[in-house]
mmCIF file of N, CA, C and O in Angstrom:
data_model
loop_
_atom_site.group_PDB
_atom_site.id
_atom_site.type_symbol
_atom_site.label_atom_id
_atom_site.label_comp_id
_atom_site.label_asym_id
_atom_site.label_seq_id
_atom_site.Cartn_x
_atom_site.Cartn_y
_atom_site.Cartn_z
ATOM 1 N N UNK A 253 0.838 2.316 5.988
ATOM 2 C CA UNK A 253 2.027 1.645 6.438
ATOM 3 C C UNK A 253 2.001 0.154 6.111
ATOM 4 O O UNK A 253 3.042 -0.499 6.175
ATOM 5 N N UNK A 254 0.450 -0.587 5.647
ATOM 6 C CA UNK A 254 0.861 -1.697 5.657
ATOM 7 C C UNK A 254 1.339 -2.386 4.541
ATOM 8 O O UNK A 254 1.794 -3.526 4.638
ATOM 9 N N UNK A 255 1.223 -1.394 2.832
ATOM 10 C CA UNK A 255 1.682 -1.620 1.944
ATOM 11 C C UNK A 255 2.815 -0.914 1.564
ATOM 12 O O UNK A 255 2.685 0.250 1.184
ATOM 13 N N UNK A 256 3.869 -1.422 1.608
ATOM 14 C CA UNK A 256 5.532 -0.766 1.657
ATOM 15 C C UNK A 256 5.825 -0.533 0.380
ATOM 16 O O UNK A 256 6.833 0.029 -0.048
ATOM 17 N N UNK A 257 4.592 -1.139 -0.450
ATOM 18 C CA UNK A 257 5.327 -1.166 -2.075
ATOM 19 C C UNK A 257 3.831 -1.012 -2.506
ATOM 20 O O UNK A 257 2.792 -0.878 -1.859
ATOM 21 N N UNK A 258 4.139 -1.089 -3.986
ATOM 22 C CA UNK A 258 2.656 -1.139 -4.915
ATOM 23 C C UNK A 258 2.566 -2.475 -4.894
ATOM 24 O O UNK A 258 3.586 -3.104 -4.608
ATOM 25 N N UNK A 259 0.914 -3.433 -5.293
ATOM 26 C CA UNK A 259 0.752 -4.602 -4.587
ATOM 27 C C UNK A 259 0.840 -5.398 -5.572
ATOM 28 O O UNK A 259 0.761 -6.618 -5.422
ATOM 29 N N UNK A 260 0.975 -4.953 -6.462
ATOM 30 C CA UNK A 260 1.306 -5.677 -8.055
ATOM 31 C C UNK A 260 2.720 -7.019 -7.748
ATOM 32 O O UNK A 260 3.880 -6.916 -7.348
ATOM 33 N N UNK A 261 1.926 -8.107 -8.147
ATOM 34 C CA UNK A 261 2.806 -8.623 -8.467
ATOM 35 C C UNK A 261 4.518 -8.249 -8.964
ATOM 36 O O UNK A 261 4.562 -8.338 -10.191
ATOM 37 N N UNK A 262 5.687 -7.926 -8.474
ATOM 38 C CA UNK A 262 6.784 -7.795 -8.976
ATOM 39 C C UNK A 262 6.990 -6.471 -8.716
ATOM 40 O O UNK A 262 8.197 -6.261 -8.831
ATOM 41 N N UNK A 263 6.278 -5.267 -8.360
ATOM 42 C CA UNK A 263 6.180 -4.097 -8.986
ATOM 43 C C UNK A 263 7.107 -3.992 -7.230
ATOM 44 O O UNK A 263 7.196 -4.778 -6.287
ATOM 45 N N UNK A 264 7.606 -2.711 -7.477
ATOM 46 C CA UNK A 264 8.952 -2.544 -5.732
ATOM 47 C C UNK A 264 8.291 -0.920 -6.208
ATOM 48 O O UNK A 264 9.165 -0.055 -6.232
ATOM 49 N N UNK A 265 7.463 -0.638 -6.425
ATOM 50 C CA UNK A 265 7.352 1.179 -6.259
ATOM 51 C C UNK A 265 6.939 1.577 -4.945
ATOM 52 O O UNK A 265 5.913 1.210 -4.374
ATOM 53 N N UNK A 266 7.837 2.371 -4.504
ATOM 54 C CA UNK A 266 7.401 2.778 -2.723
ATOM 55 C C UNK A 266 6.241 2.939 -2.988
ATOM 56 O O UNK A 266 5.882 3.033 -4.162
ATOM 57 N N UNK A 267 5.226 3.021 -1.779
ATOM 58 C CA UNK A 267 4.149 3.054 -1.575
ATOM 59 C C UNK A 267 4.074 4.742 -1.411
ATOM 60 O O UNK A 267 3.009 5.341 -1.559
ATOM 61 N N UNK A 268 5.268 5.384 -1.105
ATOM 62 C CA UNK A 268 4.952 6.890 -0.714
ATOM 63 C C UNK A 268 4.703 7.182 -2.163
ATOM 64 O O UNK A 268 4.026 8.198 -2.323
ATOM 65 N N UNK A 269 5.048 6.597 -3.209
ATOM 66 C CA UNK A 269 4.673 7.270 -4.637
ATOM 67 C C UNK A 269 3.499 6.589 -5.230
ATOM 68 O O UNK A 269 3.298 6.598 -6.444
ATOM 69 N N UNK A 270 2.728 6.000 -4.382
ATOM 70 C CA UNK A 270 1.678 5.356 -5.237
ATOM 71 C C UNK A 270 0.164 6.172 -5.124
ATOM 72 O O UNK A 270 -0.032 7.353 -4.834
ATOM 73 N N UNK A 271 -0.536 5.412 -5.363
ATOM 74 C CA UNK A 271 -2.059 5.674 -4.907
ATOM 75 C C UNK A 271 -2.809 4.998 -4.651
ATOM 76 O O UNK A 271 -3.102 4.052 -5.381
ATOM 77 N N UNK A 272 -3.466 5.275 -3.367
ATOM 78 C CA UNK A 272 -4.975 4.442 -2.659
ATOM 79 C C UNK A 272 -5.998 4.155 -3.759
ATOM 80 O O UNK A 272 -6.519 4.863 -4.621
ATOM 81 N N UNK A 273 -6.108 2.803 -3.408
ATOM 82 C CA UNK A 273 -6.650 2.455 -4.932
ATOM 83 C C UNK A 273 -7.966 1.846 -4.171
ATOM 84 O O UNK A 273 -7.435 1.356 -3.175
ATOM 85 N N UNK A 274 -9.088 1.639 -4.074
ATOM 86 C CA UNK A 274 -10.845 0.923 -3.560
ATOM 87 C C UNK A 274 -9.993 -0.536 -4.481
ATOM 88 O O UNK A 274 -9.720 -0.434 -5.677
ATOM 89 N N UNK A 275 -9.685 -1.776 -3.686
ATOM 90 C CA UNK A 275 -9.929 -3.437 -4.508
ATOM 91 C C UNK A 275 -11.030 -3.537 -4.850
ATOM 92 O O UNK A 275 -11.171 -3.792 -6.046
ATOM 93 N N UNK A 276 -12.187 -3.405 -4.079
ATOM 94 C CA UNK A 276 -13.460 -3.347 -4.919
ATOM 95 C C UNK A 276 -14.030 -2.201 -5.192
ATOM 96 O O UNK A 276 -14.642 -1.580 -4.324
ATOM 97 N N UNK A 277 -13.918 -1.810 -6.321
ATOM 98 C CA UNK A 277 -13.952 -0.257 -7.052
ATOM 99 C C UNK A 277 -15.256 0.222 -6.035
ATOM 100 O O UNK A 277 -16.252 -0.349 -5.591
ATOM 101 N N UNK A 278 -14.777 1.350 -5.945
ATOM 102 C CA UNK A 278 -15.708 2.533 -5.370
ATOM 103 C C UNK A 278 -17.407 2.905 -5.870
ATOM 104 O O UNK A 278 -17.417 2.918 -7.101
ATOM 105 N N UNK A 279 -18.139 3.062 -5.575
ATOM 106 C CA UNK A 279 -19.801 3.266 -5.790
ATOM 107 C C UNK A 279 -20.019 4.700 -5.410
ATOM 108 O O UNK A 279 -19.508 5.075 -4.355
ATOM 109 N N UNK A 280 -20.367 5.129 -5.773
ATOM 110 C CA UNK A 280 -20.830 6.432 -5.505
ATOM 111 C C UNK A 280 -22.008 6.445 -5.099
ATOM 112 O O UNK A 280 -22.404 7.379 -4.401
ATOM 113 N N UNK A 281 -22.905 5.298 -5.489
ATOM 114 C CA UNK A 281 -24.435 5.423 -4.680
ATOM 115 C C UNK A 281 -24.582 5.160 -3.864
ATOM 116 O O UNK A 281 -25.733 5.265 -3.440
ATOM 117 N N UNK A 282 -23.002 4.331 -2.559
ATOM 118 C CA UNK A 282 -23.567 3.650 -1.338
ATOM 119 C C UNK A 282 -22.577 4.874 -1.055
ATOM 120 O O UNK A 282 -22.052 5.632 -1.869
ATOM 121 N N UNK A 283 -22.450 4.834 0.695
ATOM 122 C CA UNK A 283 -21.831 5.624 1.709
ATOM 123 C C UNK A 283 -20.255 5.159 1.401
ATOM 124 O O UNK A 283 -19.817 4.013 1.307
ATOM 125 N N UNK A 284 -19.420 6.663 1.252
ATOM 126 C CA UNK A 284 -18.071 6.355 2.049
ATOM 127 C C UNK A 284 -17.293 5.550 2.944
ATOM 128 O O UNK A 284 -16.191 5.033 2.762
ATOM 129 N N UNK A 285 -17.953 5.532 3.814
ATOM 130 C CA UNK A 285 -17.318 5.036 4.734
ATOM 131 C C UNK A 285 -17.500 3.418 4.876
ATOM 132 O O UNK A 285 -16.891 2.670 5.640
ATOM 133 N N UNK A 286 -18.556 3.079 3.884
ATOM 134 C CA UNK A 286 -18.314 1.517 3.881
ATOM 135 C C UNK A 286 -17.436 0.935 2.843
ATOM 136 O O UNK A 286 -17.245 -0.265 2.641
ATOM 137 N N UNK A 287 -16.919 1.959 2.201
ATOM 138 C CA UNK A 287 -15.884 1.395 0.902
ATOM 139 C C UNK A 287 -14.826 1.599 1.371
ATOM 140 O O UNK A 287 -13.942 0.743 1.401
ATOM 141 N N UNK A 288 -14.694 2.872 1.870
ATOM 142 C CA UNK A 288 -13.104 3.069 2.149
ATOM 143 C C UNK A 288 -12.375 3.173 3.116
ATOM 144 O O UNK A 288 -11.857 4.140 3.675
ATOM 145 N N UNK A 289 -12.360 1.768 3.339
ATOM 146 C CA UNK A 289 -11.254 0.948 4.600
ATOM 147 C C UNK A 289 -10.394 0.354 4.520
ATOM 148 O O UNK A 289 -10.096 -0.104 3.417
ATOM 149 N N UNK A 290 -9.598 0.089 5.661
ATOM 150 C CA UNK A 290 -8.427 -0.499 5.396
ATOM 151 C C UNK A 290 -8.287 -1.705 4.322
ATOM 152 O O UNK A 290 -7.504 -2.053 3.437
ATOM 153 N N UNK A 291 -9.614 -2.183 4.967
ATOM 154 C CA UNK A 291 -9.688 -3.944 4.151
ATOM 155 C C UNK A 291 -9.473 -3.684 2.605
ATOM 156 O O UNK A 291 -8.699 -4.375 1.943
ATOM 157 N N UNK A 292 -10.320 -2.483 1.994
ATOM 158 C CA UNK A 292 -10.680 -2.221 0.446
ATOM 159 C C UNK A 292 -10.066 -1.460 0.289
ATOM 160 O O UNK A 292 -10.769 -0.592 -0.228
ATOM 161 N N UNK A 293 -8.761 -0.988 0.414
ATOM 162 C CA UNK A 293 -7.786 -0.003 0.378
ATOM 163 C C UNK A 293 -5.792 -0.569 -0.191
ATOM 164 O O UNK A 293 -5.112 -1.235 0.591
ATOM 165 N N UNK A 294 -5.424 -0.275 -1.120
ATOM 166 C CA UNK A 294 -4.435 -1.342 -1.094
ATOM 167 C C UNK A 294 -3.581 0.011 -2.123
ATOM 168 O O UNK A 294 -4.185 0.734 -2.916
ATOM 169 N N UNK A 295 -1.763 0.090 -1.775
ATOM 170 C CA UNK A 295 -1.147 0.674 -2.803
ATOM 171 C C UNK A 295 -1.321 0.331 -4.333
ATOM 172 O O UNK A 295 -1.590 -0.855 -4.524
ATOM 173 N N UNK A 296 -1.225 1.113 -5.463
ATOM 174 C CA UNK A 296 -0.805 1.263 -6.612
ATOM 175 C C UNK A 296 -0.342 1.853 -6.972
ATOM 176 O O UNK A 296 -0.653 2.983 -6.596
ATOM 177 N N UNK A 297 1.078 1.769 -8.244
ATOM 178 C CA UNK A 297 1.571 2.988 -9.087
ATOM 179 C C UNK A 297 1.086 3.434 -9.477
ATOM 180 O O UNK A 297 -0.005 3.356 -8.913
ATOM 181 N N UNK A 298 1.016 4.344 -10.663
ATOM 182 C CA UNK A 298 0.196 4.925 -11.305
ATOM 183 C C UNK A 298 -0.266 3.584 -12.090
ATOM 184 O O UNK A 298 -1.242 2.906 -11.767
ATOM 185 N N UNK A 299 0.885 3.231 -13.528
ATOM 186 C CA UNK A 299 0.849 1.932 -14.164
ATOM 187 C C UNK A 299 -0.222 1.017 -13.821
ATOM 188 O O UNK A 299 -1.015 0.734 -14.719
ATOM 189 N N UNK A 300 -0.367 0.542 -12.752
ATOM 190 C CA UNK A 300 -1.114 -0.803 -12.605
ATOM 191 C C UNK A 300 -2.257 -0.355 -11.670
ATOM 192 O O UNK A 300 -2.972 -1.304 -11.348
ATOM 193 N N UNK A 301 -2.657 0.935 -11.102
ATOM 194 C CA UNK A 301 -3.792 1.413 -10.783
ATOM 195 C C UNK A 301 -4.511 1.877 -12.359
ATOM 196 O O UNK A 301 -5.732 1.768 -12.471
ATOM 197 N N UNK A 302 -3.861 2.279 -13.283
ATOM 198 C CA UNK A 302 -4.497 2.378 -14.466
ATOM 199 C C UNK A 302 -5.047 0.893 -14.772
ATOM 200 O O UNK A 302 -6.232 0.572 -14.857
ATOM 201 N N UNK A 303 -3.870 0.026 -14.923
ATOM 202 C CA UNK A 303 -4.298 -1.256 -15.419
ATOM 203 C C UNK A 303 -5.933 -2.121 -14.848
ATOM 204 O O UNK A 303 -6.818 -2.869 -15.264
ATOM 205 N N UNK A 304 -5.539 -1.440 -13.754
ATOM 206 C CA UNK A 304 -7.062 -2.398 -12.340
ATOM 207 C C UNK A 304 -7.973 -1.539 -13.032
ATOM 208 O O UNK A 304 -8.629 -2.286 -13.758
ATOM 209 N N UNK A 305 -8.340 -0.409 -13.179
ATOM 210 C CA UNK A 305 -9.043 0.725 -13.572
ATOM 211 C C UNK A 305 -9.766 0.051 -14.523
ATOM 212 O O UNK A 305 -10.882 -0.466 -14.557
ATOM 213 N N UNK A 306 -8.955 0.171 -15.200
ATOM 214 C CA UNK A 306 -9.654 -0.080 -17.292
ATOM 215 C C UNK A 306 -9.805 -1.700 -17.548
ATOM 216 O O UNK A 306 -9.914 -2.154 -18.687
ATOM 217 N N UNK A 307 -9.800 -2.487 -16.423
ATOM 218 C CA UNK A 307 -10.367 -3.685 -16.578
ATOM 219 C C UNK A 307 -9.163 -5.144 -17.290
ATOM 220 O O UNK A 307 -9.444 -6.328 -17.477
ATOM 221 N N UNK A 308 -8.082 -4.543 -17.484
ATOM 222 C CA UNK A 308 -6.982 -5.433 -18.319
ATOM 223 C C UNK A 308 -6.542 -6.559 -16.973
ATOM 224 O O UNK A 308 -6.510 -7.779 -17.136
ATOM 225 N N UNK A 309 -6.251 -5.932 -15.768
ATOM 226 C CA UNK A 309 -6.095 -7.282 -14.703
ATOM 227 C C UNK A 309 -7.420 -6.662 -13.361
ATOM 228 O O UNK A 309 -7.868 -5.545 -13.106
ATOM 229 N N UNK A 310 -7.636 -7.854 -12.862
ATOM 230 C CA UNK A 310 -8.844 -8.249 -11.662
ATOM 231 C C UNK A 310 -7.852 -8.580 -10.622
ATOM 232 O O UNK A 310 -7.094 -9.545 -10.718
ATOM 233 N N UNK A 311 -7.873 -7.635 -9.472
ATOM 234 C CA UNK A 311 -7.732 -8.253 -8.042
ATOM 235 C C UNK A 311 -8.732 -8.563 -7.151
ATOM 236 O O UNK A 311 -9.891 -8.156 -7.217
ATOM 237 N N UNK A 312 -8.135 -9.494 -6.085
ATOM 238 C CA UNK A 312 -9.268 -9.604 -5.008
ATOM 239 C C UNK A 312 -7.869 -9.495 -3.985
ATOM 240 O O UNK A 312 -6.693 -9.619 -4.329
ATOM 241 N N UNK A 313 -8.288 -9.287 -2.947
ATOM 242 C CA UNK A 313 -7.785 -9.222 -1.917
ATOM 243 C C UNK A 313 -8.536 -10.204 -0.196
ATOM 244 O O UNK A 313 -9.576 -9.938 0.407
ATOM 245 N N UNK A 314 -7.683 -11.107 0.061
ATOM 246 C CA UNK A 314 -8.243 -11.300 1.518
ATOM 247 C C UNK A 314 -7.824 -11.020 2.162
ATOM 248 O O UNK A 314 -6.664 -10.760 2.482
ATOM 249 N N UNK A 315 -9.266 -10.995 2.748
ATOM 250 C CA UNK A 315 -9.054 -9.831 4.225
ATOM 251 C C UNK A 315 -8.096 -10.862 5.369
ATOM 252 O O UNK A 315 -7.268 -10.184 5.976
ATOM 253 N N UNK A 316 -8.087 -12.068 5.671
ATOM 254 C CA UNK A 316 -7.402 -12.888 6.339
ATOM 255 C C UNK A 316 -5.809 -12.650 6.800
ATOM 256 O O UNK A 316 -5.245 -12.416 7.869
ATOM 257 N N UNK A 317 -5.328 -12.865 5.190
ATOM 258 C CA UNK A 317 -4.104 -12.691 5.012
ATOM 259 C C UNK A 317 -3.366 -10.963 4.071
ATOM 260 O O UNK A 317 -2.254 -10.457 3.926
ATOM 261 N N UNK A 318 -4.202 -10.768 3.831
ATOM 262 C CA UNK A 318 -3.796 -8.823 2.992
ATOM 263 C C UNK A 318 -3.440 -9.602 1.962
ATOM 264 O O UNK A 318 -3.476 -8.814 1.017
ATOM 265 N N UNK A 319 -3.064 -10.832 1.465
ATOM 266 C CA UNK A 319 -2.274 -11.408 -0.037
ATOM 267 C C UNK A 319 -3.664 -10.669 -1.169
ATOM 268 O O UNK A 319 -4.851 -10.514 -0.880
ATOM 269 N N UNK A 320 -3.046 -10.381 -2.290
ATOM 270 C CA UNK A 320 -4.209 -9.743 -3.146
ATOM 271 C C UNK A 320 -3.696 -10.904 -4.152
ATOM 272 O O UNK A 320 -2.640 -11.508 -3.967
ATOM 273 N N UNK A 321 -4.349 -11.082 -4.963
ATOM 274 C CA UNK A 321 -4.851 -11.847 -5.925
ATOM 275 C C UNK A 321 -5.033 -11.527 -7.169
ATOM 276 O O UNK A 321 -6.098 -10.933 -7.341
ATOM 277 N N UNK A 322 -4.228 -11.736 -8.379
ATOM 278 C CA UNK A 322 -4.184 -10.664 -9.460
ATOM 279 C C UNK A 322 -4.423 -11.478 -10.926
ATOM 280 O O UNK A 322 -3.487 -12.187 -11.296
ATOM 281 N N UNK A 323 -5.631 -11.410 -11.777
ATOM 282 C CA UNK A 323 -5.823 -12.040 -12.827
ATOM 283 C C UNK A 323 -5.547 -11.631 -13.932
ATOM 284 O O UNK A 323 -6.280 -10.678 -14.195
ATOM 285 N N UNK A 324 -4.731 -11.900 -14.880
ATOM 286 C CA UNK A 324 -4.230 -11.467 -16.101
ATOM 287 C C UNK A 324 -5.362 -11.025 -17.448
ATOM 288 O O UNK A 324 -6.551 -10.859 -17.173
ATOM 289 N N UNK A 325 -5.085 -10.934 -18.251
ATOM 290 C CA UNK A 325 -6.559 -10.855 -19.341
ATOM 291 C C UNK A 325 -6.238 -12.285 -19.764
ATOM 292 O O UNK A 325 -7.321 -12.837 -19.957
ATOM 293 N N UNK A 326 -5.173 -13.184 -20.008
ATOM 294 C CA UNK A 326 -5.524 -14.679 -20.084
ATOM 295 C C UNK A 326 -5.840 -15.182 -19.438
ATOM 296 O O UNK A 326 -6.582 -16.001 -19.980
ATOM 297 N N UNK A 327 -5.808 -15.420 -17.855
ATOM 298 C CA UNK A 327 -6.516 -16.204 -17.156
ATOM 299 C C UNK A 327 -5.366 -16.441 -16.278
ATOM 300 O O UNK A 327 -5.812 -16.818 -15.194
ATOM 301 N N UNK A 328 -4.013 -16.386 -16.259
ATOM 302 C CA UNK A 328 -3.166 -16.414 -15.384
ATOM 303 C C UNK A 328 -3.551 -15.772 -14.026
ATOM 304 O O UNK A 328 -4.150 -14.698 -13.966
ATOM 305 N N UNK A 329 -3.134 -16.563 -12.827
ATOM 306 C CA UNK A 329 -3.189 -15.380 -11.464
ATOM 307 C C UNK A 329 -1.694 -15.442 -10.752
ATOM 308 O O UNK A 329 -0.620 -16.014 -10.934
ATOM 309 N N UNK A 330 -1.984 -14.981 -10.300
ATOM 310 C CA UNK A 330 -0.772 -14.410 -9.696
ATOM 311 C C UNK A 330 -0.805 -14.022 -8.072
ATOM 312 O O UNK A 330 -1.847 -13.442 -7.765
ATOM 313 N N UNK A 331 0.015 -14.205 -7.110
ATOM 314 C CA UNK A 331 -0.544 -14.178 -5.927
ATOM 315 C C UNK A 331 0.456 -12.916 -5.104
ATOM 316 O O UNK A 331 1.685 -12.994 -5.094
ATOM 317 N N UNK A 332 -0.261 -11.850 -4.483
ATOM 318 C CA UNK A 332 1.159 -10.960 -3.859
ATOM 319 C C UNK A 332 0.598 -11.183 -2.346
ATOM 320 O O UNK A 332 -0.531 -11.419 -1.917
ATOM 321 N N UNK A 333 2.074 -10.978 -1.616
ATOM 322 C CA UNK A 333 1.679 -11.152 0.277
ATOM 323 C C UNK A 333 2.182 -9.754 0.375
ATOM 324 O O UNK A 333 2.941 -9.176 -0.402
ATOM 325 N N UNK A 334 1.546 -9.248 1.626
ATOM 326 C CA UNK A 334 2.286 -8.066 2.073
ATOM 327 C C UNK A 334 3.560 -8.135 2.547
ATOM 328 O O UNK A 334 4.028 -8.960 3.331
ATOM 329 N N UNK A 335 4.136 -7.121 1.968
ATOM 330 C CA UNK A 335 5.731 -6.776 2.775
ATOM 331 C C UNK A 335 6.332 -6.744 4.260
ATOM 332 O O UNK A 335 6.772 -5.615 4.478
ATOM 333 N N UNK A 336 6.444 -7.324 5.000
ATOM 334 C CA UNK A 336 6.025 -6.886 6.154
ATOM 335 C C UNK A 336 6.770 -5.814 6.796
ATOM 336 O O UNK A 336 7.954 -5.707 6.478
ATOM 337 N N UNK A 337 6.332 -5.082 7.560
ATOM 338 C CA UNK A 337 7.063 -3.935 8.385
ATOM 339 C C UNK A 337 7.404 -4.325 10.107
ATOM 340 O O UNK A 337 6.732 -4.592 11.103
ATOM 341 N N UNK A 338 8.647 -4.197 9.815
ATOM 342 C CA UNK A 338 9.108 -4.502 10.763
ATOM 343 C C UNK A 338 9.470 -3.028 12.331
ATOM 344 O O UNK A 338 10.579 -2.501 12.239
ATOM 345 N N UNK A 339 8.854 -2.690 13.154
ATOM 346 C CA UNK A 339 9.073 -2.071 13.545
ATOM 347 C C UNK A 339 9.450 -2.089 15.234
ATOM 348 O O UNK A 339 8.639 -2.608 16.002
ATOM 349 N N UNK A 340 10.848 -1.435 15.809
ATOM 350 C CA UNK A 340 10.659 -1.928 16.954
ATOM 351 C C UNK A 340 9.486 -1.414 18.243
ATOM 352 O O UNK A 340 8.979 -0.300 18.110
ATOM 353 N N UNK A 341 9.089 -2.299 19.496
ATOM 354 C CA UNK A 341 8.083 -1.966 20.343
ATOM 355 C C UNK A 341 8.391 -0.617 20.521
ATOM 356 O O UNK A 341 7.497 0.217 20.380
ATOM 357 N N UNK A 342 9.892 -0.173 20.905
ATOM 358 C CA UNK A 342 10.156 0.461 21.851
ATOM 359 C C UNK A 342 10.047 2.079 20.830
ATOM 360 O O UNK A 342 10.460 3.073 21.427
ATOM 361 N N UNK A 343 9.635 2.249 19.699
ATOM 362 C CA UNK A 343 9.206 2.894 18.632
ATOM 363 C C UNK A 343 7.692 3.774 19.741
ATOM 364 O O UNK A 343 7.280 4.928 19.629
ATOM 365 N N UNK A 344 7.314 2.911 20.507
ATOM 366 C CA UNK A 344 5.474 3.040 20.905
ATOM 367 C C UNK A 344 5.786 3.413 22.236
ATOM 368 O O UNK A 344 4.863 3.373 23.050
ATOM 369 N N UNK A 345 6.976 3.788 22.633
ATOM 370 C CA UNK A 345 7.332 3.578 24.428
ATOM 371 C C UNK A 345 7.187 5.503 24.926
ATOM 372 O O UNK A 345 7.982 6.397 24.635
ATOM 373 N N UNK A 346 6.004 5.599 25.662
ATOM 374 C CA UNK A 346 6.152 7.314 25.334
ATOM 375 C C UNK A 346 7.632 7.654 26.328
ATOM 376 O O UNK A 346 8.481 8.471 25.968
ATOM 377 N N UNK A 347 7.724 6.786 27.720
ATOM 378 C CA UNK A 347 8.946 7.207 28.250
ATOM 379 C C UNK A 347 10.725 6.806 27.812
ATOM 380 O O UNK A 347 11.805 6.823 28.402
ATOM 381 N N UNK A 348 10.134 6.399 26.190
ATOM 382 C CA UNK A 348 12.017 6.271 25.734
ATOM 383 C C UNK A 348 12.831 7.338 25.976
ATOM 384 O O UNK A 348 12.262 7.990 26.851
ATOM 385 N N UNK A 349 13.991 7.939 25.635
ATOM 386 C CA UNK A 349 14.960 9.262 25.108
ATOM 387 C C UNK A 349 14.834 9.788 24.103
ATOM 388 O O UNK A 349 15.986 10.220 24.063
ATOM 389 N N UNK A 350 14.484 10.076 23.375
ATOM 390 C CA UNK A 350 14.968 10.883 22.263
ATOM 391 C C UNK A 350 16.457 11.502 21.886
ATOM 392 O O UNK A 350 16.777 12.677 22.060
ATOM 393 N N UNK A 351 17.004 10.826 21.527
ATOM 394 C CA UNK A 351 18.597 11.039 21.021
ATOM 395 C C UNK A 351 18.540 12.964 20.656
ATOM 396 O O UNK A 351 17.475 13.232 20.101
ATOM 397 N N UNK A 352 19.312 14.042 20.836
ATOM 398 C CA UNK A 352 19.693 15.043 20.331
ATOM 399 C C UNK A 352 20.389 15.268 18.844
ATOM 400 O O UNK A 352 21.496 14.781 18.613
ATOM 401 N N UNK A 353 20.015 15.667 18.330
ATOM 402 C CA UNK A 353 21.091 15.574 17.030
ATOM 403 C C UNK A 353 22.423 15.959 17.114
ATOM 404 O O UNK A 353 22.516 16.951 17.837
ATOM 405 N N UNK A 354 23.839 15.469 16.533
ATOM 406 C CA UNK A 354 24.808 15.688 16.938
ATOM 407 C C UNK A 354 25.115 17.639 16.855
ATOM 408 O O UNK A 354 25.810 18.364 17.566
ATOM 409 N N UNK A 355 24.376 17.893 15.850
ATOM 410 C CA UNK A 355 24.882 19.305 15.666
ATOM 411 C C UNK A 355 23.707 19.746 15.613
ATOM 412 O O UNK A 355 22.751 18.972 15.561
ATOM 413 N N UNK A 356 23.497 21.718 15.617
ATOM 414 C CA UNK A 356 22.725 22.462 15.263
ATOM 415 C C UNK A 356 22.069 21.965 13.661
ATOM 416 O O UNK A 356 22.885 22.077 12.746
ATOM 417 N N UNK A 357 20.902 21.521 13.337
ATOM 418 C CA UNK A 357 20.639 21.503 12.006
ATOM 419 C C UNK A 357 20.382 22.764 11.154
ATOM 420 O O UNK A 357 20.135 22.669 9.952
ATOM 421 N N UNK A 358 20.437 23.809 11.726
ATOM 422 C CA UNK A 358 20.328 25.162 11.654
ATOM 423 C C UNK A 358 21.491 25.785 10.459
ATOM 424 O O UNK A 358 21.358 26.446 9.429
ATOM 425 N N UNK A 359 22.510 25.277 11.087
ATOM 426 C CA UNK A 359 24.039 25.497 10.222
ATOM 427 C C UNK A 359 24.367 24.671 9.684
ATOM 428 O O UNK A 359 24.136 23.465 9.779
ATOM 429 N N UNK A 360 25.125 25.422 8.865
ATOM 430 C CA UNK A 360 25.898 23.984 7.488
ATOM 431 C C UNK A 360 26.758 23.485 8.381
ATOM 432 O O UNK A 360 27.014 24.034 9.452
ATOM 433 N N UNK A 361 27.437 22.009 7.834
ATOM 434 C CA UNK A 361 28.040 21.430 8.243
ATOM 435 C C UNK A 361 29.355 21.594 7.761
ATOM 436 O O UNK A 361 30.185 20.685 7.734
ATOM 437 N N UNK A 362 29.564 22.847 7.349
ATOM 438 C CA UNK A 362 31.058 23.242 6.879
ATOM 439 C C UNK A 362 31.832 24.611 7.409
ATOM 440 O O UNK A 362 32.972 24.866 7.020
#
């Protein structure tokens, strides 16, 4: 939820179409569970999870602010902030209502 988009500079691809990408690539010789956390965890498209992959751009990410940090193969960087999600409290309230739907969703609406 906390990346709404892919983290690429410019890039608007929902995050529901991307992929969990390790910022600091994954090891197979240390433990799971110290790589793959929220902190080292960030959306990508396909596109620019290839790109991080095969070495053409370098991110870093801080943990402070979630902004990732993106280096070009010239030396350009580039800076992305997270999107923020805005959600209301009352989203978390177990004694809200729950609205009914106006109709049976069962039947067409014709």
């Amino acid at each position: 939820t906390r990346d709404v988009t892919c983290t690429y500079p410019g890039c608007r691809q929902p995050a529901i179409r991307t992929e969990l990408d390790h910022v600091i690539p994954y090891d197979p010789t240390r433990p799971a569970e110290e790589q793959t956390t929220e902190a080292n965890l960030h959306a990508l498209c396909k596109r620019h999870h290839q790109a991080k992959t095969q070495k053409i751009w370098n991110v870093k990410r801080d943990k402070a602010t979630g902004n990732t940090e993106w280096t070009s193969p010239l030396g350009i960087t580039y800076y992305r902030s997270p999107i923020p999600v805005e959600v209301s409290p009352r989203m978390f309230d177990p004694t809200r209502r729950r609205t009914p739907p106006p109709h049976d969703l069962g039947d067409p609406p014709f």
